[in-house]
Protein backbone atom coordinates (compact mmCIF):
# COMPACT_ATOMS: atom_id res chain seq x y z
CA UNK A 1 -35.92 48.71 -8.22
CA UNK A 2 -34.50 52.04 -6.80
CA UNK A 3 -30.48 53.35 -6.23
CA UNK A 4 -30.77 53.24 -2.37
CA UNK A 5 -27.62 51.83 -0.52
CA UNK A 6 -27.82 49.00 2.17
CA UNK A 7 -27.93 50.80 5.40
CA UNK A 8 -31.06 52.84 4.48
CA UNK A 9 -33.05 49.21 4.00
CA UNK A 10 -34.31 48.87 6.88
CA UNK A 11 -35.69 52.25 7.72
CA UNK A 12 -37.20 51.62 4.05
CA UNK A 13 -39.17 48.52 4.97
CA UNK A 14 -40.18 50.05 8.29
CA UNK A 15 -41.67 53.24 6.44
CA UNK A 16 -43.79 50.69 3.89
CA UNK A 17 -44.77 48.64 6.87
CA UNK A 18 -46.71 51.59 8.58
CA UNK A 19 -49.02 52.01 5.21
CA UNK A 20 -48.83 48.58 3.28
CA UNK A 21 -51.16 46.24 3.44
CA UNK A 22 -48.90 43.70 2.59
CA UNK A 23 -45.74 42.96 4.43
CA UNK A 24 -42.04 44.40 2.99
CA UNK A 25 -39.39 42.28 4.18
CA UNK A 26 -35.47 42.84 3.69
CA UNK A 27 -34.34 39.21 2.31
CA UNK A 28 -32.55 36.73 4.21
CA UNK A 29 -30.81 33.51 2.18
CA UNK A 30 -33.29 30.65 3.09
CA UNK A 31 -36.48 32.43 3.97
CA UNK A 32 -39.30 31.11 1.89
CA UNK A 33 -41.75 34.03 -0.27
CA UNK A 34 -45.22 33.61 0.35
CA UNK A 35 -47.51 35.82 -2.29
CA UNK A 36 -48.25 38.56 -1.91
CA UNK A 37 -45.07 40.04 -0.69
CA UNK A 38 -42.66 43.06 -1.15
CA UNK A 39 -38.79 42.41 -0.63
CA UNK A 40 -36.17 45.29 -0.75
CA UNK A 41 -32.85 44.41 -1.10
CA UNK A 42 -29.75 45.41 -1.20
CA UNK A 43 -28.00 46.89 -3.96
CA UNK A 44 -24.71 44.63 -4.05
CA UNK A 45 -26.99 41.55 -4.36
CA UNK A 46 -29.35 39.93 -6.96
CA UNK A 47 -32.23 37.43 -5.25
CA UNK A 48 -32.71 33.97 -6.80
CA UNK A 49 -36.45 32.45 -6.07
CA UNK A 50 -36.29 28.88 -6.24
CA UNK A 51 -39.78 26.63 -7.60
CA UNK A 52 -40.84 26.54 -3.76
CA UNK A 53 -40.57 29.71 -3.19
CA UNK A 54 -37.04 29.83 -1.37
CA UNK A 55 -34.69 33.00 -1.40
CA UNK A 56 -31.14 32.95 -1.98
CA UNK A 57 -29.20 36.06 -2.11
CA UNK A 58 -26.34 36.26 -4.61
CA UNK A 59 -23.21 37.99 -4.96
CA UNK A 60 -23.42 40.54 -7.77
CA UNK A 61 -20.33 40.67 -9.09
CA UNK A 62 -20.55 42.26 -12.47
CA UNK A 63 -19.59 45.78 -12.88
CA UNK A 64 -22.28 48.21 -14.54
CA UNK A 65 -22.22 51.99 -14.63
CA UNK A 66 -25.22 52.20 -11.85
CA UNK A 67 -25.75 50.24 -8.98
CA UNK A 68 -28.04 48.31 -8.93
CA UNK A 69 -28.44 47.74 -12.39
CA UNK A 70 -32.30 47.86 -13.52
CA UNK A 71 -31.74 45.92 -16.50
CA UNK A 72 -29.44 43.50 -15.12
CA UNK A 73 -31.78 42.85 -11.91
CA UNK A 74 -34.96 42.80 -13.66
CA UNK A 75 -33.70 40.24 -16.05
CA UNK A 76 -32.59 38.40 -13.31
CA UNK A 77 -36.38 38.56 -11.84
CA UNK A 78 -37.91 37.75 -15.12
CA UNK A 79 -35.88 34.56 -14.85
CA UNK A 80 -37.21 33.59 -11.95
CA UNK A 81 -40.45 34.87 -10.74
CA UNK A 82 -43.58 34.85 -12.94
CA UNK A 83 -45.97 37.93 -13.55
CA UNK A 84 -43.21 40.81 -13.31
CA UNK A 85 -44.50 44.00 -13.84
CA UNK A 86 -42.79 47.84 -13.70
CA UNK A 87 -43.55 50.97 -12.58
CA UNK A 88 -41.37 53.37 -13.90
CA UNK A 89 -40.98 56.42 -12.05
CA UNK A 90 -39.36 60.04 -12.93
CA UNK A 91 -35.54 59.32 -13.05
CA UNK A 92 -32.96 60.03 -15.58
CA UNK A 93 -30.20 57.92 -18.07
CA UNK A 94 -31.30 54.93 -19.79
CA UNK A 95 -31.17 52.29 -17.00
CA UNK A 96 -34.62 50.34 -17.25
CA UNK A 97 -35.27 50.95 -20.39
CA UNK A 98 -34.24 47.25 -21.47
CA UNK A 99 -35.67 46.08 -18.41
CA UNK A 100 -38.99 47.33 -19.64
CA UNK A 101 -38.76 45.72 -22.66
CA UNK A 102 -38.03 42.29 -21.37
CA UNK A 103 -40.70 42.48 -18.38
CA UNK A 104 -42.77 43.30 -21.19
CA UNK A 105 -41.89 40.83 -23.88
CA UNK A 106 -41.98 38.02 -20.92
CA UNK A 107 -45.57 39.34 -20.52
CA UNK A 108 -45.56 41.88 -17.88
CA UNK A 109 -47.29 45.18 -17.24
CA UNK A 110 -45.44 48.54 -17.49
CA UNK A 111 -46.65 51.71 -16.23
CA UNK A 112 -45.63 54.99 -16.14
CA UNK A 113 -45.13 57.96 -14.63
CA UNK A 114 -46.71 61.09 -16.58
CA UNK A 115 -43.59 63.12 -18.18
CA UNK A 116 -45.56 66.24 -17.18
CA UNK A 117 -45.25 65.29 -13.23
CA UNK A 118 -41.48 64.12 -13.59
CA UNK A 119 -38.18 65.64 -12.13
CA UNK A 120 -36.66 64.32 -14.82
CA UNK A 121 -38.87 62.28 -17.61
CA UNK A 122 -35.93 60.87 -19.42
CA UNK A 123 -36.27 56.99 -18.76
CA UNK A 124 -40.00 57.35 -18.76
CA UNK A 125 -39.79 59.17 -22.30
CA UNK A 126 -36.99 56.16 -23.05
CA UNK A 127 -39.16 53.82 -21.91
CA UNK A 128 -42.52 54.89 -24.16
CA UNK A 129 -40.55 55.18 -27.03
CA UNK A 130 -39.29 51.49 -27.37
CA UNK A 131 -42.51 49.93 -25.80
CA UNK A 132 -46.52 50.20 -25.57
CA UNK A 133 -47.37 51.13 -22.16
CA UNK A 134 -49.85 50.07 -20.20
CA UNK A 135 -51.11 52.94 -18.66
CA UNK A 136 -49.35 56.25 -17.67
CA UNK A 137 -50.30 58.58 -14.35
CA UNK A 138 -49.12 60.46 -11.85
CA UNK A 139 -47.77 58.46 -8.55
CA UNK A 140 -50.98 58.72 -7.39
CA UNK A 141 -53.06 57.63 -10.13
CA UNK A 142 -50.39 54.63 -10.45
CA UNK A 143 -50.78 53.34 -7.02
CA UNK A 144 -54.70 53.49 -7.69
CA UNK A 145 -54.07 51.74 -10.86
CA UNK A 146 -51.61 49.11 -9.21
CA UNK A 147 -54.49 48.95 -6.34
CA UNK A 148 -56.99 48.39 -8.57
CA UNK A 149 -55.31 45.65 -11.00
């Protein structure tokens, strides 16, 4: 989950789509999920996944001090999709760091970035301090790890 507004989606997917190996789609109400896949979406809506795999997009209409809210969204995913798992990435506040701890608790994987190779290490450093990580790297070493798992 990253702070990037709506019209910058697309050019988003497209960018993934030249180096993925698996598809990244921008979510449409109705379009079914098939495994694995990558959705981005937008940061005014939360995604529902129905039992066969249907998308619905839905309103968010709470209001929380960052947009989209990590800890609201990823409880929302936790909810509804088995086998969530985080990355956590340089980045600053606090937003996540609940999100972590649920993906977590619902039996989920969290990795890190290394504080050395942050910006800004304060959610990663918020992060480590309320749960046990699963492994910590920089991006690099994370997308091997992610690769590899």
């Amino acid at each position: 989950i990253q702070h990037i507004d709506k019209e910058f989606l697309p050019i988003m997917a497209q960018q993934f789509n030249q180096v993925s190996n698996i598809q990244v789609d921008i979510p449409i109400s109705g379009m079914s999920i098939n495994i694995p896949s990558c959705i981005v979406y937008p940061t005014d809506e939360n995604i529902v996944i129905n039992s066969d795999g249907v998308l619905e997009l839905v309103a968010m209409n709470n209001v929380y001090a960052f947009s989209p809210c990590i800890d609201e969204a990823c409880s929302n995913l936790v909810k509804n999709i088995k086998n969530v798992h985080m990355a956590v990435f340089s980045g600053m506040s606090n937003d996540g760091i609940a999100a972590a701890k649920i993906i977590k608790d619902s039996g989920g994987k969290i990795i890190t970035q290394l504080e050395s190779s942050c910006v800004l290490s304060s959610i990663v450093a918020g992060v480590k301090e309320k749960i046990s990580i699963n492994f910590e790297g920089t991006p690099k070493e994370m997308a091997q790890y992610i690769i590899n798992k």
